[in-house]
Coordinates of C-alpha atoms in Angstrom, one line a residue:
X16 CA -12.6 2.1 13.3
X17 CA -13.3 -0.8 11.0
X18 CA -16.7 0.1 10.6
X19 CA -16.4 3.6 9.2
X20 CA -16.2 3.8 5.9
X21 CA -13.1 5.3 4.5
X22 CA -14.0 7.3 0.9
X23 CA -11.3 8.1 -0.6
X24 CA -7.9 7.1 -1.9
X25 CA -6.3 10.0 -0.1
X26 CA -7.1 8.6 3.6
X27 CA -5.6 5.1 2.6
X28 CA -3.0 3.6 4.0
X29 CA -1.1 3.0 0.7
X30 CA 2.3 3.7 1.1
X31 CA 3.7 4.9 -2.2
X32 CA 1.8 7.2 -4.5
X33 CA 2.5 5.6 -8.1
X34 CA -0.1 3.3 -6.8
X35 CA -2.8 5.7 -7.2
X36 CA -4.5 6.6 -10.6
X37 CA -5.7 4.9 -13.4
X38 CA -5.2 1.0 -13.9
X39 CA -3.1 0.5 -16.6
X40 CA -2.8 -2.9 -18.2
X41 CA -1.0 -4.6 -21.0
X42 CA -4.4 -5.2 -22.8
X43 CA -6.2 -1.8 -21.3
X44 CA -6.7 0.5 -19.3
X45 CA -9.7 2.4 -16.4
X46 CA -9.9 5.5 -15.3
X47 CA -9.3 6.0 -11.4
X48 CA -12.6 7.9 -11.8
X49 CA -14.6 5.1 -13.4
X50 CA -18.3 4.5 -11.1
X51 CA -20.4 3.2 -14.4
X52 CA -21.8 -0.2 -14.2
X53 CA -20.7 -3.1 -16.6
X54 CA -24.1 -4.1 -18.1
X55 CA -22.9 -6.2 -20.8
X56 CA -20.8 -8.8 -21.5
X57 CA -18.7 -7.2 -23.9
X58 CA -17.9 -4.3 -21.3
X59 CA -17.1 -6.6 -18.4
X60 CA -14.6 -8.5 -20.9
X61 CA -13.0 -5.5 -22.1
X62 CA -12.6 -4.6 -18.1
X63 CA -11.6 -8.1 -17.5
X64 CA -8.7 -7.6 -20.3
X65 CA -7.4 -4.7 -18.4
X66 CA -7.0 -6.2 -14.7
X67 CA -6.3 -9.1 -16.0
X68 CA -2.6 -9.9 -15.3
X69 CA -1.5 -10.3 -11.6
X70 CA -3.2 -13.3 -10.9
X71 CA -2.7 -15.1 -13.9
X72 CA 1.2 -14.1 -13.6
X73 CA 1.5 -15.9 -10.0
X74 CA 0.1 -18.8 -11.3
X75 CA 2.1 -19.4 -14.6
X76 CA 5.1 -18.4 -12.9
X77 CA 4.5 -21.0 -10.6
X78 CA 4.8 -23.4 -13.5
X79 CA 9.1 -22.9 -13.2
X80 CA 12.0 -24.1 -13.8
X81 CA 11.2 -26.4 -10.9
X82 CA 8.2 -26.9 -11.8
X83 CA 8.4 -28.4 -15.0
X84 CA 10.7 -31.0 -13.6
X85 CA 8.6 -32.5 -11.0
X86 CA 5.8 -32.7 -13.8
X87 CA 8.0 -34.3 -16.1
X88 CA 9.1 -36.5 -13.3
X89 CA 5.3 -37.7 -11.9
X90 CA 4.9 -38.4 -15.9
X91 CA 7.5 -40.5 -16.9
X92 CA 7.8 -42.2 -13.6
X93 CA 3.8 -42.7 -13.0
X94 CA 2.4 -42.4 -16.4
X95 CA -0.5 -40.3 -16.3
X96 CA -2.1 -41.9 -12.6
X97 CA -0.9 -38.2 -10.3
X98 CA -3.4 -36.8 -12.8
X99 CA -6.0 -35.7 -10.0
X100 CA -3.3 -34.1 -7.7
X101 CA -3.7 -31.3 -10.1
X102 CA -7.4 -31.0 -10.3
X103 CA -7.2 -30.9 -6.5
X104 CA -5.0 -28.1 -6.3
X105 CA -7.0 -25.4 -8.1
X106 CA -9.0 -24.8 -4.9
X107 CA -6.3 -25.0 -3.1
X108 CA -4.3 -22.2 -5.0
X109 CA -7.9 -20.0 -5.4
X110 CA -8.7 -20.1 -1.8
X111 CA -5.4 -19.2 -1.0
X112 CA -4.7 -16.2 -3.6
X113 CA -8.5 -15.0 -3.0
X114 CA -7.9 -13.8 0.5
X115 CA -4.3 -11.7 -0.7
X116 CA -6.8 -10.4 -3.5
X117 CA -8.6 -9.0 -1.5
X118 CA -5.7 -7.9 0.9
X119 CA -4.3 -5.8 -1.9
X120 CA -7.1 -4.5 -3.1
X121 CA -8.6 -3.4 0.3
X122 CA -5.6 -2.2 1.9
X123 CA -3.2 -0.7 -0.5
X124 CA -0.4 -2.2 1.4
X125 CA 1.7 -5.3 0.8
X126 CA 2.0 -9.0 2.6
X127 CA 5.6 -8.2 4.4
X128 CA 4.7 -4.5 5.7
X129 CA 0.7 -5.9 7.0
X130 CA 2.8 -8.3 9.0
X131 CA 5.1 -6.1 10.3
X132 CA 2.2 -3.5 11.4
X133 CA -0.1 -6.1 13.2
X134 CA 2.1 -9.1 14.8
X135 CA 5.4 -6.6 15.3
X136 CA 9.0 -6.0 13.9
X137 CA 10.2 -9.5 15.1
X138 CA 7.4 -11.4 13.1
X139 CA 7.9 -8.7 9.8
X140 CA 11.3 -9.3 9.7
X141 CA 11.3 -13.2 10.4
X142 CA 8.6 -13.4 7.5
X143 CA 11.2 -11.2 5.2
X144 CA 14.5 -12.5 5.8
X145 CA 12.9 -16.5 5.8
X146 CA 11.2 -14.7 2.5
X147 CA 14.5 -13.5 1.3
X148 CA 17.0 -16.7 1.3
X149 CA 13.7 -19.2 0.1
X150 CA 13.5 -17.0 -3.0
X151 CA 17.2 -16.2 -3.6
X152 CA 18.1 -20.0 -3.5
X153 CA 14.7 -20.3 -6.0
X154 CA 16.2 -18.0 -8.6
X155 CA 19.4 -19.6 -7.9
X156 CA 16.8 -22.9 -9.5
X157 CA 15.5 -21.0 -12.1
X158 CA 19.1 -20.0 -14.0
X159 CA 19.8 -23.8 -13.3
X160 CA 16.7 -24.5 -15.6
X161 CA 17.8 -21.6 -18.3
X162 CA 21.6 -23.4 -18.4
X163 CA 19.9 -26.5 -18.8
X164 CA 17.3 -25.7 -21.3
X165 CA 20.0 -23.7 -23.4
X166 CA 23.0 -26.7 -23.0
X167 CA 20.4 -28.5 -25.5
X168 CA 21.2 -26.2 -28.3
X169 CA 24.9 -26.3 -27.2
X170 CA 24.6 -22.9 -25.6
X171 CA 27.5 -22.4 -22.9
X172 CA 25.6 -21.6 -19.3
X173 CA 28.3 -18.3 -19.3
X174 CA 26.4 -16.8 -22.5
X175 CA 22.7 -18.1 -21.6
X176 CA 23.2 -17.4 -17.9
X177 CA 24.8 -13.9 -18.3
X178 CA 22.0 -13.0 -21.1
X179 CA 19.5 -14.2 -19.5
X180 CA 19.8 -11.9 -16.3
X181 CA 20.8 -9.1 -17.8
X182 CA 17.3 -9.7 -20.1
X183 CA 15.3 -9.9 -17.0
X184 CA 16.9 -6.8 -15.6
X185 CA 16.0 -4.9 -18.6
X186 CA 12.6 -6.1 -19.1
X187 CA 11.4 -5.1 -15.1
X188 CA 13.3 -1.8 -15.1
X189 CA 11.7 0.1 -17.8
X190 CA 9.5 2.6 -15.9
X191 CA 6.1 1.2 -17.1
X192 CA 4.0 -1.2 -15.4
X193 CA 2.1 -1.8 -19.1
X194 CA 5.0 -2.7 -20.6
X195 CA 6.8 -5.2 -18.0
X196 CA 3.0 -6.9 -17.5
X197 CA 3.2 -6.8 -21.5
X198 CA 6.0 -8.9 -21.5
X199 CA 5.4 -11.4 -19.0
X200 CA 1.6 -12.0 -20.7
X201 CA 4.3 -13.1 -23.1
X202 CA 6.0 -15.5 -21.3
X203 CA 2.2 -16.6 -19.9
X204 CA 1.3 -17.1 -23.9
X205 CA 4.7 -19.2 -24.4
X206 CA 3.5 -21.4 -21.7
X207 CA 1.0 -23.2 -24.3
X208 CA 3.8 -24.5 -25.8
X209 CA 3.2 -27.5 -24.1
X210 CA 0.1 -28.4 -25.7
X211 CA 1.6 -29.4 -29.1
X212 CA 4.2 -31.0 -26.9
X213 CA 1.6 -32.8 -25.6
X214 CA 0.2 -34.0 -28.8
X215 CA 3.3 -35.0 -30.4
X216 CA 3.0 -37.5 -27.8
X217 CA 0.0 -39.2 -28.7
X218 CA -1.8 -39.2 -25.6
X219 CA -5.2 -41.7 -25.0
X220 CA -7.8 -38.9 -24.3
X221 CA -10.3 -42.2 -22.1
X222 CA -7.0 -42.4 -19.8
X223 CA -6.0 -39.7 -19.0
X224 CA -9.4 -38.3 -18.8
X225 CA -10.0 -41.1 -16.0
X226 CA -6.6 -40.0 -14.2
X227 CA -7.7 -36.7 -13.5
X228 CA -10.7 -37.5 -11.9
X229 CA -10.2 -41.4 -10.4
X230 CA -7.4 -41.1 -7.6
X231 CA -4.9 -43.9 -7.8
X232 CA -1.0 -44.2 -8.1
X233 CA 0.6 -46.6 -10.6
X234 CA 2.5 -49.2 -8.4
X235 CA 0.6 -48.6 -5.1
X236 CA 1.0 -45.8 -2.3
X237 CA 4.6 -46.0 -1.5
X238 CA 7.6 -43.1 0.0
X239 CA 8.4 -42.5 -3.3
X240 CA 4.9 -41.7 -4.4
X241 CA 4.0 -39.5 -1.5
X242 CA 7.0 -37.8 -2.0
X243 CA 6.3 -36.7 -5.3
X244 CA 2.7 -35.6 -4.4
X245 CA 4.1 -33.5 -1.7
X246 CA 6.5 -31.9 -4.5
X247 CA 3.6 -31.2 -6.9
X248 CA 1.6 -29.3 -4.2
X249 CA 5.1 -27.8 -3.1
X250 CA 6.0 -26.6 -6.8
X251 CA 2.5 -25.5 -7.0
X252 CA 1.8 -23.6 -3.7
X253 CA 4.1 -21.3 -2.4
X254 CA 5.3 -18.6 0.0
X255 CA 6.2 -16.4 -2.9
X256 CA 3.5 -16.2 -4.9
X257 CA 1.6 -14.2 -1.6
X258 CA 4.2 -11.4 -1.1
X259 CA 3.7 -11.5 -4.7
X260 CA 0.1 -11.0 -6.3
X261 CA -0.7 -9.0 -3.2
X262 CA 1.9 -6.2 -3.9
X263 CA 1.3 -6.1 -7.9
X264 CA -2.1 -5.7 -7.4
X265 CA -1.3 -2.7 -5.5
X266 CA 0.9 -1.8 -7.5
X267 CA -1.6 -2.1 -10.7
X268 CA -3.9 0.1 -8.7
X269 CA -6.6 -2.0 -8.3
X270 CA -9.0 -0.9 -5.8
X271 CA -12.0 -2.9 -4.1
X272 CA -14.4 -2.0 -7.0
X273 CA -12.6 -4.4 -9.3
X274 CA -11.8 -7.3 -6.7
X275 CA -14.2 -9.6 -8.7
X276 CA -12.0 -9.2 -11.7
X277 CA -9.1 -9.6 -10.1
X278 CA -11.0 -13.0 -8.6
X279 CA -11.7 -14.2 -12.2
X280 CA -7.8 -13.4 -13.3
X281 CA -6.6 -15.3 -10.3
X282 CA -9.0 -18.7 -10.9
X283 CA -8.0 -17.8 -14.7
X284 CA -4.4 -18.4 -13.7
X285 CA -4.6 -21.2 -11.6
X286 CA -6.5 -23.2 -14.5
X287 CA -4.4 -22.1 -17.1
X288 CA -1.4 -23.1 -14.5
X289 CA -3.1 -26.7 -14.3
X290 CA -3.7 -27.2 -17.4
X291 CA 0.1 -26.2 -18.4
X292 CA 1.2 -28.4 -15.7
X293 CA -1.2 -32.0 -17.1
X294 CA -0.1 -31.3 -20.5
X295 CA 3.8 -32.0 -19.1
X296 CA 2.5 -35.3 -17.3
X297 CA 0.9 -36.5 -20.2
X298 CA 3.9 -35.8 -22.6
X299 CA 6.2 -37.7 -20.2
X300 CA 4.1 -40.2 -19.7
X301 CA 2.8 -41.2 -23.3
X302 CA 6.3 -40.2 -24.4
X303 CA 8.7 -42.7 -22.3
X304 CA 5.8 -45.2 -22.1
X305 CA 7.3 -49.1 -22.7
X306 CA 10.9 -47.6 -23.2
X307 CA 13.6 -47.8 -20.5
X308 CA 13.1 -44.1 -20.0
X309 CA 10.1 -44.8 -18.1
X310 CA 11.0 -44.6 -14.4
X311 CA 14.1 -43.3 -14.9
X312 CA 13.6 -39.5 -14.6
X313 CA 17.0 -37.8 -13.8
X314 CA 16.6 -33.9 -14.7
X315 CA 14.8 -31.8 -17.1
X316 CA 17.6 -31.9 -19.5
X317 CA 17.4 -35.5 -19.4
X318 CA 13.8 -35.1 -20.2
X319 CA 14.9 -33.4 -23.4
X320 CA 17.5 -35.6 -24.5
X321 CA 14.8 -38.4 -24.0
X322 CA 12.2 -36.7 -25.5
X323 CA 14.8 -36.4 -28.7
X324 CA 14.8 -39.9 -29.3
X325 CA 11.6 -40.6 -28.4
X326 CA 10.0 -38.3 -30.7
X327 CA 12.3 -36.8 -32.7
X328 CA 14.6 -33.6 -32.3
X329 CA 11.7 -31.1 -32.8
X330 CA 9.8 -32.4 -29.5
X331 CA 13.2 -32.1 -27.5
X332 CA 13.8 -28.2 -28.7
X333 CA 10.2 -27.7 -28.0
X334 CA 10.4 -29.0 -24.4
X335 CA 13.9 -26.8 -23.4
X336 CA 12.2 -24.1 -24.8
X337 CA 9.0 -24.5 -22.7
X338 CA 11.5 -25.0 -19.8
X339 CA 13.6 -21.7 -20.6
X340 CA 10.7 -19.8 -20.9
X341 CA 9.5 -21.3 -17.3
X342 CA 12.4 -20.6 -15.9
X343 CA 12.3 -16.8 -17.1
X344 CA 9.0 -16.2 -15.8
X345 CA 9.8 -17.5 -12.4
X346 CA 12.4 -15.8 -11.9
X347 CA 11.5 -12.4 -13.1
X348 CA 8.3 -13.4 -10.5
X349 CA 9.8 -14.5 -7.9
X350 CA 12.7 -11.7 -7.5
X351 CA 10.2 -8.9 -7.8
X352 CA 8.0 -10.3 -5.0
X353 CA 11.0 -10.1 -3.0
X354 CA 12.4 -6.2 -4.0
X355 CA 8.6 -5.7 -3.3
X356 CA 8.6 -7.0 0.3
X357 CA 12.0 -4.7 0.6
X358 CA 10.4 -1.8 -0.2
X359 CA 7.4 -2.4 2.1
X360 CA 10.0 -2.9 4.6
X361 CA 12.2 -0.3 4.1
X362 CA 9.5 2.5 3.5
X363 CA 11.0 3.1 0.1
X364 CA 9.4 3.7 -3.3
X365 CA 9.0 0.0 -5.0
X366 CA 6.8 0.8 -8.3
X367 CA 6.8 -0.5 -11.5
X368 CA 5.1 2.7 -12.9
X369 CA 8.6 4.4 -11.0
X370 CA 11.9 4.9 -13.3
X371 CA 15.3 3.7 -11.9
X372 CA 16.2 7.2 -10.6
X373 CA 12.8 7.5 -9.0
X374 CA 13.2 4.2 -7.2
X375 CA 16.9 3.3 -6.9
X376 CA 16.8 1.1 -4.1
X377 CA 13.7 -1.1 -5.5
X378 CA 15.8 -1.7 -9.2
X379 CA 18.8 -2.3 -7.3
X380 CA 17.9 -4.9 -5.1
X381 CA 16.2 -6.6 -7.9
X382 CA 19.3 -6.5 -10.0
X383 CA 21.4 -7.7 -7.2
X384 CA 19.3 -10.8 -6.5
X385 CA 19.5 -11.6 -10.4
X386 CA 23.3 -11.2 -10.4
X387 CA 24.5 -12.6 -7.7
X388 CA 21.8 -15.4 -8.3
X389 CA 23.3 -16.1 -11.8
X390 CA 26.8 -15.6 -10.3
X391 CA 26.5 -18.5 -8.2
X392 CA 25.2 -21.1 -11.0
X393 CA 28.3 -19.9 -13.3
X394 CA 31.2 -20.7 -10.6
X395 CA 32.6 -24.2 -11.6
X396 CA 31.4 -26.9 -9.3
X397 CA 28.7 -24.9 -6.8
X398 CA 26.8 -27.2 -4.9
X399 CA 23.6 -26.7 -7.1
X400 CA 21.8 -30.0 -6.0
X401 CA 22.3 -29.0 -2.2
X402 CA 20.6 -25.8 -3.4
X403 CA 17.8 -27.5 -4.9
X404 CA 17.6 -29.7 -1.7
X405 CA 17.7 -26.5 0.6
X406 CA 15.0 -25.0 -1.4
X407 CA 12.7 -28.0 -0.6
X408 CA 13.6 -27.7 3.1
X409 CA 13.3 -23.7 3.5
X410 CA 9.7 -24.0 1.3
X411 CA 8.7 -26.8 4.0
X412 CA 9.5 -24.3 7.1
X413 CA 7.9 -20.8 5.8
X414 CA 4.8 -21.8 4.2
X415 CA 3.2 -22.6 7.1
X416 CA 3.9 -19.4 8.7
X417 CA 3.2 -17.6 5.7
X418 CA -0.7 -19.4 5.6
X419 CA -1.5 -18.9 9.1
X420 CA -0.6 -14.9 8.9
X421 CA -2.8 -14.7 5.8
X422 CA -5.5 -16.2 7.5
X423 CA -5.2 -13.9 10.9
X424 CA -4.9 -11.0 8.5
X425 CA -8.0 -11.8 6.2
X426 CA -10.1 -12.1 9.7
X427 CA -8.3 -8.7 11.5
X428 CA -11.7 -6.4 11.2
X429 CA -9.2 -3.1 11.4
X430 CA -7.5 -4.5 8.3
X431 CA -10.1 -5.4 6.4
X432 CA -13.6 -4.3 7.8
X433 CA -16.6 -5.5 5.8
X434 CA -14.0 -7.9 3.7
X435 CA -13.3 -10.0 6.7
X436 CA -13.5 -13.9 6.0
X437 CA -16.6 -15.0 6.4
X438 CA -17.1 -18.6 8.7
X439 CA -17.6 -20.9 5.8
X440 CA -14.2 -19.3 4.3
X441 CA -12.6 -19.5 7.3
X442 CA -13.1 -23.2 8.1
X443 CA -12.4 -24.2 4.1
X444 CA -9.3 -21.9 4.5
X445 CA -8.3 -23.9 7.9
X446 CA -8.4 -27.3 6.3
X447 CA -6.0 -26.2 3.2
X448 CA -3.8 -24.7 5.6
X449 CA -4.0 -27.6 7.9
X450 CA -3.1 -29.7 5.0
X451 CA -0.2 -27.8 3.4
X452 CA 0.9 -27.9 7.2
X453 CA 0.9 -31.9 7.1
X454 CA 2.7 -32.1 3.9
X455 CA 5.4 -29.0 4.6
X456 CA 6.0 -30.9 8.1
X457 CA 6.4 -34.6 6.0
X458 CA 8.8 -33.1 2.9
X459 CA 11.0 -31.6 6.1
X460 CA 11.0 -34.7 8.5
X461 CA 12.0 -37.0 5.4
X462 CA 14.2 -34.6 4.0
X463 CA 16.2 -34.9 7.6
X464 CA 15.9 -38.3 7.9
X465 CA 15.2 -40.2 4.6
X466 CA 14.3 -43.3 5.8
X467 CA 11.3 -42.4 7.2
X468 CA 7.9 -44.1 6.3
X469 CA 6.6 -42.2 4.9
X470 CA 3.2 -43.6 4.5
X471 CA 3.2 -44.4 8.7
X472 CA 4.0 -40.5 8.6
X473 CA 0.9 -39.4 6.3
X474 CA -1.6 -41.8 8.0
X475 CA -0.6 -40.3 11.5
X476 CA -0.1 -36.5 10.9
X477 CA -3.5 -36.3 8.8
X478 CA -5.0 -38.2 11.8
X479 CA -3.8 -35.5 14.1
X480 CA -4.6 -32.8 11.8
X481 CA -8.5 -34.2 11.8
X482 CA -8.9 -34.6 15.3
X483 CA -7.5 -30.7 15.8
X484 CA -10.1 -29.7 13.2
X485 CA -12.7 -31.1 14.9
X486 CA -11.5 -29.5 18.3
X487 CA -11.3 -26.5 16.7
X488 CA -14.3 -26.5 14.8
X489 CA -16.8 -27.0 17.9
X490 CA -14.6 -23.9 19.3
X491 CA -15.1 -21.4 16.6
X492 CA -18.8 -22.4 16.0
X493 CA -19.0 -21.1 19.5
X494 CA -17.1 -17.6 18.5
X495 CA -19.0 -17.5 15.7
X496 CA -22.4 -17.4 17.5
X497 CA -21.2 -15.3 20.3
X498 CA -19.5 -12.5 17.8
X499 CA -23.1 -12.4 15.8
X500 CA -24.8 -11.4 19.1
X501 CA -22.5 -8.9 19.7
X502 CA -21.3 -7.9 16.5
X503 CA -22.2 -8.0 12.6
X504 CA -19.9 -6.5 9.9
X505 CA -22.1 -3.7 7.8
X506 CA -21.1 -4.7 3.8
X507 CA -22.8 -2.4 2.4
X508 CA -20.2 -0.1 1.0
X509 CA -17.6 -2.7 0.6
X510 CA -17.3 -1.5 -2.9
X511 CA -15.5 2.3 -0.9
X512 CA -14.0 0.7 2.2
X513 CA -10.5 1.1 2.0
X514 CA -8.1 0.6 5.2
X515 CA -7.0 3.9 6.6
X516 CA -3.4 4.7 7.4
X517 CA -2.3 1.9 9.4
X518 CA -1.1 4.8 12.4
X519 CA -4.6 5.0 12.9
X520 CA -5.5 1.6 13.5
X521 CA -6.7 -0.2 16.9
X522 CA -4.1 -2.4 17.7
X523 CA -5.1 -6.3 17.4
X524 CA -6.8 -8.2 19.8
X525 CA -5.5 -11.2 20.9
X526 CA -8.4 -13.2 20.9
X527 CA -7.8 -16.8 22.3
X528 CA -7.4 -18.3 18.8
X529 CA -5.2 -15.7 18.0
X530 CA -3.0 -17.0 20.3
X531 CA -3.5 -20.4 19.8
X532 CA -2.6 -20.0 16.5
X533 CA 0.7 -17.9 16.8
X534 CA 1.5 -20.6 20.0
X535 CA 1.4 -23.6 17.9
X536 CA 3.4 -21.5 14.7
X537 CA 5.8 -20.7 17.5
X538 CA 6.2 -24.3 18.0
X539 CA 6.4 -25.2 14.8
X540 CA 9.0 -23.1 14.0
X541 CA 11.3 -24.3 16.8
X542 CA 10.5 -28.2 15.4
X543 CA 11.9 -26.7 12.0
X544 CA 14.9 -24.8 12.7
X545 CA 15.9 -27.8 15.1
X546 CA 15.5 -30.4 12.2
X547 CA 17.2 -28.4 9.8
X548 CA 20.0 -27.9 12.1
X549 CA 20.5 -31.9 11.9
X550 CA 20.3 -31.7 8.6
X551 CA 22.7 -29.7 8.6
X552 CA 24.8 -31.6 10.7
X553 CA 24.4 -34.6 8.5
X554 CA 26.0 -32.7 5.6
X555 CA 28.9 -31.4 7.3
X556 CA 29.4 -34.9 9.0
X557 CA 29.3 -36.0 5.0
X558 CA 31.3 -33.9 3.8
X559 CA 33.9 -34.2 6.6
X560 CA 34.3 -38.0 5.6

């Protein structure tokens, strides 16, 4: 099955018909029809310019509320010396959003319905509902940062709260995909914000040039330290943002022919998302250098008030406007990954190019998880920093799962066919998840048990993770060889090959590292449910003294 070539957009497996036709994009648009070649630069820019926009909205909106404040934090607690933990994670965040390119683009259907289809209801609806209370707690975050980023002008969190959700519930449910993408390229503009920021501050270009590509930690390794690493890949990489771009890219229409654009958005975003995030550790940094702000990082509005002083009133506006506009983003974002996931699901329309009366249920979910998000950050005294800690713990327990079914997917031949991984991907792909394993497992344990050392911790659980990569490595080399015997993947006419209607498909096989793989997730799993439930215990034993 995965080796006949499936021609046209009628035998696909895509689910709701809005998300065939013509790509239409805030800055252009292609015709369904469209076989010529792009000979010159100037016609690959202007096609650029019109796919451009799913990849570079996952990234930025990554940047959030949250975000922001664990950039501002590694700044003005560690000067510029975390740096070259953001360098780092560009490949990190392109190998990762490369494979759901191509997952969208291939097979027309999105992250929460593939899983549901090829590991079984359980597995779909465990992936949604973890998927569901991670990213209702994170808009719960992101109106925290607009309350926060509005308090600075005085702004009561009832009026910037309540405006602010009923804006993003106008802005996503207009009917057009051109103009909701139109506004968030918006939001991605705003976020260069920070670069004046940045300069205000007065940054020394030889330092923080060496920072970025010297590792090193000012004060020495330490639990504190690691921590904070651990939040910058957390802020940076997470379960979201998969649901996410793979579903808006459908949703965009774009079809394997245009996969190397969408490649180029997504490594667009992910530097523009890097580059947003150093210019917040260098203001911090520079900013509350030799002052007694300087390792006393309490919240981003903190960060505002401090700026203030620091550098004067215009530099603390600035900032709470970079951190509303965050905030925005990630949320609009985030909840649309999640009404996306619903209406993959559910079996229900969920387009933006759909009006509200074409697509009730998709419009209303959204605006539910936008009000009763904002609801919650308006009741007087609501545990927000328990919600802020749960959203640590949650991201810690699904994005492993959420890795290792990208992975399975991207190698599953009736999924994909001729856009299967290829070996070199795959063991690249292995060590980032590996890794984001290590440090979701180490933000979990010390979240349960904060005394942990931390360091102890790292040192052990990367040594573990090597010697499994090695095990596993001499294992697949061995697959490897064997499939090429027996099997090669024709990719030919990749450029055609869509999945067919999922009904038709062979049903997986579950090949030894298949197993292996879902065993050890299993696993996993049980270790994070059982640790949250003592964290758990911990609070109400708190909270009953």
């Amino acid at each position: 099955m995965a080796e006949e070539a499936v021609d046209t957009e009628h035998a696909s497996a895509v689910l709701d018909d809005a998300h065939l036709g013509d790509i239409v994009g805030a800055l252009g648009r292609i015709s369904q029809h469209d076989t010529g070649g792009r000979r010159g630069w100037g016609a690959r820019l202007l096609t650029l310019a019109a796919i451009v926009g799913p990849g570079l909205i996952v990234m930025v909106g990554d940047n959030d509320a949250g975000g922001v404040a664990t950039y501002s934090q590694a700044g003005q607690n560690f000067g510029t010396s975390l740096l070259w933990t953001l360098l780092l994670l560009i490949p990190v965040l392109v190998v990762n959003q490369e494979m759901v390119v191509r997952l969208g683009a291939v097979t027309g259907v999105g992250h929460a319905r593939l899983i549901k289809e090829r590991f079984g209801r359980f597995w779909g609806w465990f992936s949604v509902s973890n998927l569901f209370v991670l990213d209702f707690l994170t808009i719960v975050t992101e109106f925290i940062g607009v309350d926060l980023a509005l308090s600075y002008f005085g702004v009561s969190k009832y009026v910037s709260v309540s405006v602010a959700a009923a804006g993003l519930v106008a802005i996503t449910a207009t009917g057009s995909f051109r103009r909701w993408e139109r506004f968030m390229l918006l939001f991605v503009a705003a976020n260069f914000l920070v670069i004046p920021l940045a300069v205000f501050s007065h940054p020394h270009a030889g330092q923080v040039a060496r920072d970025f590509v010297v590792p090193g930690i000012a004060g020495g390794v330490s639990s504190t330290s690691v921590l904070l690493v651990i939040a910058i890949v957390g802020t940076t990489v997470a379960p979201w943002q998969l649901f996410f771009q793979q579903s808006n890219i459908i949703d965009k229409r774009i079809t394997p022919r245009w996969i190397n654009y969408e490649r180029a958005d997504t490594v667009l975003g992910s530097v523009v998302t890097v580059i947003g995030a150093a210019a917040m550790v260098v203001t911090c940094a520079f900013a509350f250098s030799h002052s007694h702000y300087f390792g006393a990082f309490t919240d981003a509005g903190g960060v505002a008030r401090g700026l203030e002083h620091r550098l004067g009133s215009p530099s603390g506006a600035l900032y709470s406007v970079i951190l509303l506009n965050a905030s925005i983003i990630g949320a609009a974002a985030v909840t649309l990954g999640t009404s996306y996931a619903f209406g993959d699901m559910f079996g229900a329309r969920h387009s933006l190019h759909r009006s509200f009366l074409e697509a009730p249920g998709f419009y209303a979910s959204f605006a539910g998880l936008v009000a009763v998000a904002a609801g919650i950050v308006l009741i007087p005294h609501a545990p927000l920093g328990l919600i802020t800690t749960a959203v640590q713990a949650l991201a810690g327990v699904l994005l492993p799962s959420a890795s290792v079914f990208l992975l399975l997917l991207c190698n599953d031949k009736e999924v994909l066919g001729p856009w299967v991984n290829r070996p070199w991907l795959n063991a690249v792909a292995a060590l980032v998840i590996g890794t984001l394993i290590v440090l979701s497992l180490i933000l979990m344990v010390t979240t349960v048990f904060p005394h942990t050392d931390v360091v102890v911790l790292l040192v052990g659980l990367f040594a573990g993770l090597g010697a499994a990569l090695v095990v596993g490595g001499f294992g697949y080399a061995r697959t490897v060889r064997r499939a090429a015997r027996e099997h090669t993947v024709d990719r030919r006419r990749r450029e055609t090959w869509r999945m067919p209607p999922l009904a038709l498909l062979g049903r997986p096989e579950w090949t030894r590292g298949r197993t292996l793989a879902m065993r050890a997730m299993s696993g996993y799993l049980v270790l994070a449910v059982l640790l949250l439930f003592v964290k758990a215990g911990q609070l109400g034993a708190g909270g009953a003294h």
